[in-house]
Amino acid sequence: MTTLKKGDQAPQFSGLDQDGKSHSLADYAGKKLVVFFYPKANTPGCTAEACDLRDNFARFEAQNYALLGVSADNAKAQANFKNKFEFPFPLLADEDKSVIQAFGVWGPKKFMGKEYDGIHRTTFVIDEQGILLDVITDVKTKTHASQLLD
């Protein structure tokens, strides 16, 4: 899976959000950026994780963090997910998996005895200079904000 670790330069990524607006690492220079990858919009774990981040969004903003969610869902699915739960942060619709591959979070997974390829729920914290401050692979969906802020 991801070979990126704390202290590494974050990948130079670029992708489109739910409204077709482009986001790249350069857009966030001077801010801390949390990039969270999740398997699928509107599923229980992903919803719990994104809602926890939403509910703590003011705490992130107060510490100069921007948030960016990423999955391989299409723009319509991301827009529905964002609007349904009123997320204050953009969701990249990474259908070609270019951002997912850049961060190395695509690979074999197991669920109920079946093996398949998919997105590994992983969060990257990037500093103002584009360096990885943290890579969280053991994401606690219901208390993810605490993992990041506490």
Coordinates of N, CA and C in Angstrom, one line a residue:
M1 N 0.8 -1.2 0.0 CA 0.0 0.0 0.0 C 0.9 1.2 0.0
T2 N 0.3 2.3 0.6 CA 1.1 3.6 0.5 C 2.5 3.5 1.1
T3 N 3.4 4.0 0.3 CA 4.8 4.0 0.8 C 5.2 5.4 1.3
L4 N 4.2 6.3 1.2 CA 4.4 7.7 1.7 C 4.5 7.6 3.2
K5 N 5.3 8.4 3.8 CA 5.4 8.5 5.2 C 5.7 9.9 5.7
K6 N 5.5 10.1 7.0 CA 5.8 11.4 7.6 C 7.2 11.9 7.2
G7 N 7.2 13.2 6.8 CA 8.4 13.8 6.4 C 8.6 13.8 4.8
D8 N 7.9 13.0 4.1 CA 8.0 12.9 2.7 C 7.3 14.2 2.1
Q9 N 7.7 14.5 0.8 CA 7.0 15.5 0.1 C 5.7 14.9 -0.4
A10 N 4.6 15.7 -0.2 CA 3.3 15.2 -0.7 C 3.3 15.2 -2.2
P11 N 2.5 14.2 -2.8 CA 2.4 14.2 -4.3 C 1.8 15.4 -4.8
Q12 N 2.3 15.9 -6.0 CA 1.7 17.0 -6.7 C 0.5 16.4 -7.4
F13 N -0.7 16.7 -6.8 CA -1.9 16.1 -7.4 C -2.8 17.2 -8.0
S14 N -3.7 16.8 -8.8 CA -4.7 17.7 -9.4 C -5.9 16.9 -9.7
G15 N -7.1 17.4 -9.3 CA -8.3 16.7 -9.5 C -9.5 17.6 -9.5
L16 N -10.6 17.2 -10.0 CA -11.9 18.0 -10.0 C -12.8 17.6 -8.9
D17 N -13.4 18.6 -8.3 CA -14.4 18.3 -7.2 C -15.8 18.1 -7.8
Q18 N -16.8 18.0 -6.9 CA -18.2 17.7 -7.2 C -18.8 18.7 -8.2
D19 N -18.2 19.9 -8.2 CA -18.7 21.0 -9.1 C -17.8 21.2 -10.4
G20 N -16.8 20.3 -10.5 CA -15.9 20.5 -11.7 C -14.8 21.5 -11.5
K21 N -14.7 22.0 -10.2 CA -13.6 22.9 -9.9 C -12.3 22.2 -9.6
S22 N -11.2 22.7 -10.2 CA -9.9 22.0 -10.0 C -9.3 22.3 -8.7
H23 N -8.6 21.3 -8.1 CA -7.9 21.4 -6.9 C -6.5 20.8 -7.1
S24 N -5.5 21.5 -6.6 CA -4.2 20.9 -6.7 C -3.4 21.2 -5.4
L25 N -2.3 20.5 -5.2 CA -1.5 20.8 -4.0 C -1.1 22.2 -3.9
A26 N -0.7 22.8 -5.1 CA -0.3 24.2 -5.1 C -1.3 25.2 -4.6
D27 N -2.6 24.9 -4.8 CA -3.7 25.7 -4.4 C -3.7 25.9 -2.9
Y28 N -3.1 25.0 -2.2 CA -3.2 25.0 -0.7 C -1.9 25.4 0.0
A29 N -0.9 26.0 -0.8 CA 0.3 26.4 -0.3 C 0.0 27.5 0.8
G30 N 0.7 27.4 1.9 CA 0.5 28.3 3.0 C -0.6 27.9 4.0
K31 N -1.3 26.8 3.7 CA -2.3 26.2 4.6 C -1.9 24.8 4.9
K32 N -2.4 24.3 6.0 CA -2.2 22.9 6.3 C -3.4 22.2 5.6
L33 N -3.2 21.0 5.0 CA -4.2 20.4 4.2 C -4.4 18.9 4.7
V34 N -5.7 18.6 5.0 CA -6.0 17.2 5.3 C -6.7 16.6 4.1
V35 N -6.0 15.6 3.5 CA -6.6 14.9 2.3 C -7.1 13.5 2.9
F36 N -8.4 13.3 2.9 CA -8.9 12.0 3.4 C -9.5 11.2 2.2
F37 N -9.0 10.0 2.1 CA -9.5 9.1 1.1 C -10.5 8.2 1.7
Y38 N -11.6 8.0 1.0 CA -12.7 7.1 1.5 C -13.2 6.2 0.4
P39 N -13.6 5.0 0.7 CA -14.0 4.0 -0.3 C -15.2 4.4 -1.2
K40 N -16.3 4.9 -0.6 CA -17.5 5.2 -1.3 C -18.4 6.2 -0.7
A41 N -18.9 7.2 -1.4 CA -19.8 8.2 -0.9 C -21.1 7.5 -0.4
N42 N -21.6 8.1 0.7 CA -23.0 7.7 1.2 C -23.0 6.2 1.8
T43 N -21.8 5.7 2.1 CA -21.8 4.4 2.8 C -21.6 4.7 4.3
P44 N -22.0 3.8 5.2 CA -22.0 4.1 6.6 C -20.7 4.6 7.2
G45 N -19.6 3.9 6.9 CA -18.3 4.4 7.5 C -17.9 5.7 6.9
C46 N -18.0 5.9 5.6 CA -17.6 7.1 5.0 C -18.4 8.3 5.4
T47 N -19.7 8.0 5.6 CA -20.6 9.1 6.1 C -20.2 9.5 7.5
A48 N -20.0 8.5 8.4 CA -19.6 8.8 9.8 C -18.3 9.6 9.8
E49 N -17.3 9.2 9.0 CA -16.1 9.9 9.0 C -16.2 11.4 8.5
A50 N -16.9 11.5 7.4 CA -17.1 12.9 6.8 C -17.9 13.8 7.7
C51 N -18.9 13.2 8.3 CA -19.8 14.0 9.2 C -19.0 14.4 10.5
D52 N -18.1 13.6 11.0 CA -17.3 13.9 12.1 C -16.3 15.1 11.7
L53 N -15.8 15.0 10.6 CA -14.9 16.1 10.1 C -15.7 17.4 9.9
R54 N -17.0 17.3 9.4 CA -17.9 18.4 9.2 C -18.2 19.1 10.6
D55 N -18.5 18.2 11.5 CA -18.9 18.7 12.9 C -17.8 19.4 13.6
N56 N -16.5 19.1 13.2 CA -15.3 19.8 13.8 C -14.7 20.8 12.9
F57 N -15.3 21.1 11.8 CA -14.7 22.0 10.8 C -14.2 23.3 11.3
A58 N -14.9 23.9 12.2 CA -14.5 25.2 12.8 C -13.1 25.0 13.5
R59 N -12.9 23.9 14.2 CA -11.7 23.6 14.9 C -10.5 23.5 13.8
F60 N -10.8 22.9 12.7 CA -9.8 22.8 11.7 C -9.4 24.1 11.1
E61 N -10.5 24.9 10.8 CA -10.3 26.3 10.3 C -9.5 27.1 11.2
A62 N -9.8 27.0 12.5 CA -9.1 27.8 13.5 C -7.6 27.5 13.5
Q63 N -7.2 26.3 13.1 CA -5.8 25.9 13.1 C -5.2 26.0 11.7
N64 N -5.8 26.7 10.8 CA -5.4 27.0 9.4 C -5.3 25.7 8.6
Y65 N -6.3 24.8 8.8 CA -6.4 23.6 8.0 C -7.5 23.7 6.9
A66 N -7.2 23.2 5.7 CA -8.2 23.0 4.7 C -8.5 21.5 4.6
L67 N -9.7 21.1 4.2 CA -10.0 19.7 4.1 C -10.4 19.3 2.7
L68 N -10.0 18.2 2.3 CA -10.3 17.7 0.9 C -10.6 16.2 1.0
G69 N -11.8 15.8 0.6 CA -12.2 14.4 0.6 C -12.0 13.9 -0.8
V70 N -11.6 12.6 -0.9 CA -11.3 12.0 -2.2 C -11.9 10.6 -2.3
S71 N -12.6 10.3 -3.3 CA -13.0 8.9 -3.6 C -13.1 8.8 -5.2
A72 N -13.3 7.5 -5.6 CA -13.4 7.3 -7.1 C -14.9 7.5 -7.6
D73 N -15.7 8.0 -6.7 CA -17.1 8.3 -7.1 C -17.2 9.4 -8.2
N74 N -18.2 9.4 -9.0 CA -18.4 10.4 -10.0 C -18.8 11.7 -9.4
A75 N -18.8 12.8 -10.1 CA -19.1 14.1 -9.6 C -20.5 14.2 -9.0
K76 N -21.5 13.5 -9.7 CA -22.9 13.6 -9.3 C -23.0 12.9 -7.9
A77 N -22.4 11.7 -7.7 CA -22.4 11.0 -6.4 C -21.8 11.9 -5.3
Q78 N -20.7 12.6 -5.7 CA -20.0 13.4 -4.7 C -20.9 14.6 -4.3
A79 N -21.5 15.2 -5.4 CA -22.3 16.4 -5.1 C -23.5 16.0 -4.2
N80 N -24.1 14.8 -4.5 CA -25.3 14.4 -3.7 C -24.8 14.1 -2.2
F81 N -23.6 13.5 -2.1 CA -23.1 13.2 -0.7 C -22.8 14.5 0.0
K82 N -22.2 15.5 -0.7 CA -21.8 16.8 -0.1 C -23.1 17.6 0.3
N83 N -24.1 17.6 -0.6 CA -25.3 18.4 -0.3 C -26.2 17.7 0.8
K84 N -26.3 16.4 0.7 CA -27.1 15.7 1.7 C -26.7 15.9 3.1
F85 N -25.3 16.0 3.3 CA -24.8 16.1 4.7 C -24.2 17.5 4.9
E86 N -24.3 18.4 3.9 CA -23.9 19.8 4.1 C -22.4 19.9 4.5
F87 N -21.6 19.2 3.7 CA -20.1 19.3 4.0 C -19.6 20.6 3.6
P88 N -18.8 21.3 4.4 CA -18.2 22.6 4.1 C -16.9 22.5 3.4
F89 N -16.5 21.3 2.9 CA -15.3 21.0 2.2 C -15.6 20.3 0.9
P90 N -14.7 20.5 -0.1 CA -14.9 19.9 -1.4 C -14.6 18.4 -1.4
L91 N -15.2 17.6 -2.3 CA -15.0 16.2 -2.5 C -14.5 16.0 -3.9
L92 N -13.3 15.5 -4.1 CA -12.8 15.2 -5.4 C -13.5 13.9 -6.0
A93 N -13.9 14.0 -7.2 CA -14.5 12.9 -8.0 C -13.3 12.3 -8.8
D94 N -12.5 11.4 -8.2 CA -11.3 10.9 -8.8 C -11.6 9.6 -9.6
E95 N -12.4 9.8 -10.6 CA -12.9 8.6 -11.4 C -11.7 7.9 -12.1
D96 N -10.7 8.6 -12.5 CA -9.6 8.0 -13.2 C -8.5 7.5 -12.2
K97 N -8.8 7.8 -10.9 CA -7.9 7.3 -9.8 C -6.5 8.0 -9.9
S98 N -6.4 9.1 -10.5 CA -5.0 9.7 -10.6 C -4.5 10.2 -9.3
V99 N -5.4 10.8 -8.5 CA -5.0 11.3 -7.2 C -4.9 10.1 -6.2
I100 N -5.8 9.1 -6.3 CA -5.7 7.9 -5.5 C -4.4 7.2 -5.7
Q101 N -4.0 7.0 -7.0 CA -2.8 6.3 -7.3 C -1.6 7.2 -6.8
A102 N -1.6 8.5 -7.0 CA -0.5 9.3 -6.6 C -0.2 9.2 -5.1
F103 N -1.2 9.0 -4.3 CA -1.0 8.8 -2.9 C -0.9 7.3 -2.5
G104 N -1.0 6.4 -3.4 CA -0.8 5.0 -3.2 C -1.8 4.3 -2.3
V105 N -3.1 4.7 -2.4 CA -4.1 4.2 -1.5 C -5.0 3.2 -2.2
W106 N -4.7 2.8 -3.4 CA -5.5 1.8 -4.2 C -4.8 0.5 -4.1
G107 N -5.5 -0.6 -3.8 CA -4.9 -1.9 -3.7 C -5.9 -3.0 -3.2
P108 N -5.3 -4.2 -3.1 CA -6.2 -5.3 -2.6 C -6.8 -5.1 -1.3
K109 N -8.0 -5.5 -1.1 CA -8.8 -5.4 0.1 C -9.5 -6.7 0.3
K110 N -9.9 -6.9 1.6 CA -10.8 -8.1 1.9 C -12.0 -7.6 2.6
F111 N -13.2 -8.2 2.1 CA -14.4 -7.9 2.8 C -15.3 -9.1 2.8
M112 N -15.7 -9.6 3.9 CA -16.5 -10.8 4.0 C -15.9 -11.9 3.2
G113 N -14.6 -12.1 3.3 CA -14.0 -13.3 2.7 C -13.7 -13.1 1.2
K114 N -14.1 -12.0 0.6 CA -13.8 -11.8 -0.8 C -12.7 -10.8 -0.9
E115 N -11.8 -11.0 -1.9 CA -10.7 -10.1 -2.1 C -11.0 -9.3 -3.4
Y116 N -10.7 -8.0 -3.4 CA -11.0 -7.1 -4.5 C -10.1 -5.9 -4.4
D117 N -10.0 -5.1 -5.5 CA -9.2 -3.9 -5.4 C -10.1 -2.7 -5.0
G118 N -9.6 -1.9 -4.2 CA -10.4 -0.7 -3.8 C -9.5 0.3 -3.1
I119 N -10.2 1.4 -2.6 CA -9.5 2.5 -1.9 C -9.3 2.1 -0.4
H120 N -8.1 2.2 0.1 CA -7.8 2.0 1.5 C -8.1 3.3 2.2
R121 N -9.0 3.3 3.2 CA -9.3 4.5 4.0 C -8.0 5.0 4.6
T122 N -7.5 6.1 4.1 CA -6.3 6.7 4.6 C -6.4 8.2 4.6
T123 N -5.7 8.9 5.6 CA -5.7 10.3 5.7 C -4.3 10.8 5.7
F124 N -4.1 11.9 4.9 CA -2.7 12.5 4.9 C -2.9 13.9 5.4
V125 N -1.9 14.3 6.3 CA -1.9 15.7 6.8 C -0.7 16.3 6.2
I126 N -0.9 17.4 5.4 CA 0.2 18.1 4.7 C 0.4 19.5 5.3
D127 N 1.7 19.8 5.5 CA 2.0 21.2 6.1 C 2.0 22.2 5.0
E128 N 2.2 23.5 5.4 CA 2.2 24.6 4.6 C 3.2 24.6 3.4
Q129 N 4.2 23.8 3.6 CA 5.3 23.6 2.5 C 5.1 22.4 1.7
G130 N 4.0 21.6 1.9 CA 3.8 20.4 1.1 C 4.5 19.2 1.6
I131 N 4.8 19.2 2.9 CA 5.5 18.0 3.5 C 4.5 17.3 4.4
L132 N 4.5 15.9 4.3 CA 3.6 15.1 5.1 C 3.9 15.2 6.6
L133 N 2.9 15.7 7.3 CA 3.0 15.8 8.8 C 2.6 14.4 9.4
D134 N 1.7 13.8 8.7 CA 1.1 12.5 9.3 C 0.5 11.7 8.2
V135 N 0.5 10.4 8.3 CA -0.2 9.5 7.4 C -1.0 8.5 8.4
I136 N -2.3 8.6 8.3 CA -3.2 7.8 9.2 C -3.8 6.7 8.4
T137 N -3.4 5.5 8.7 CA -4.0 4.3 8.0 C -5.1 3.6 8.8
D138 N -5.0 3.8 10.2 CA -6.0 3.2 11.1 C -7.0 4.3 11.4
V139 N -7.9 4.7 10.4 CA -8.8 5.7 10.6 C -10.0 5.3 11.5
K140 N -10.3 6.1 12.5 CA -11.5 5.8 13.4 C -12.6 6.7 12.8
T141 N -13.5 6.1 12.1 CA -14.5 6.9 11.3 C -15.3 7.8 12.2
K142 N -15.7 7.4 13.4 CA -16.6 8.2 14.2 C -15.9 9.3 15.0
T143 N -14.6 9.2 15.1 CA -13.8 10.1 15.9 C -12.5 10.6 15.2
H144 N -12.7 10.7 13.8 CA -11.5 11.0 13.0 C -10.9 12.4 13.3
A145 N -11.8 13.4 13.6 CA -11.3 14.7 13.8 C -10.4 14.7 15.1
S146 N -10.7 13.9 16.1 CA -9.9 13.8 17.3 C -8.5 13.2 17.0
Q147 N -8.5 12.2 16.0 CA -7.2 11.7 15.6 C -6.3 12.7 15.0
L148 N -6.9 13.7 14.4 CA -6.2 14.7 13.6 C -5.8 15.9 14.5
L149 N -6.7 16.3 15.4 CA -6.6 17.6 16.1 C -6.0 17.4 17.6
D150 N -6.2 16.2 18.1 CA -5.9 16.1 19.6 C -4.4 15.5 19.7

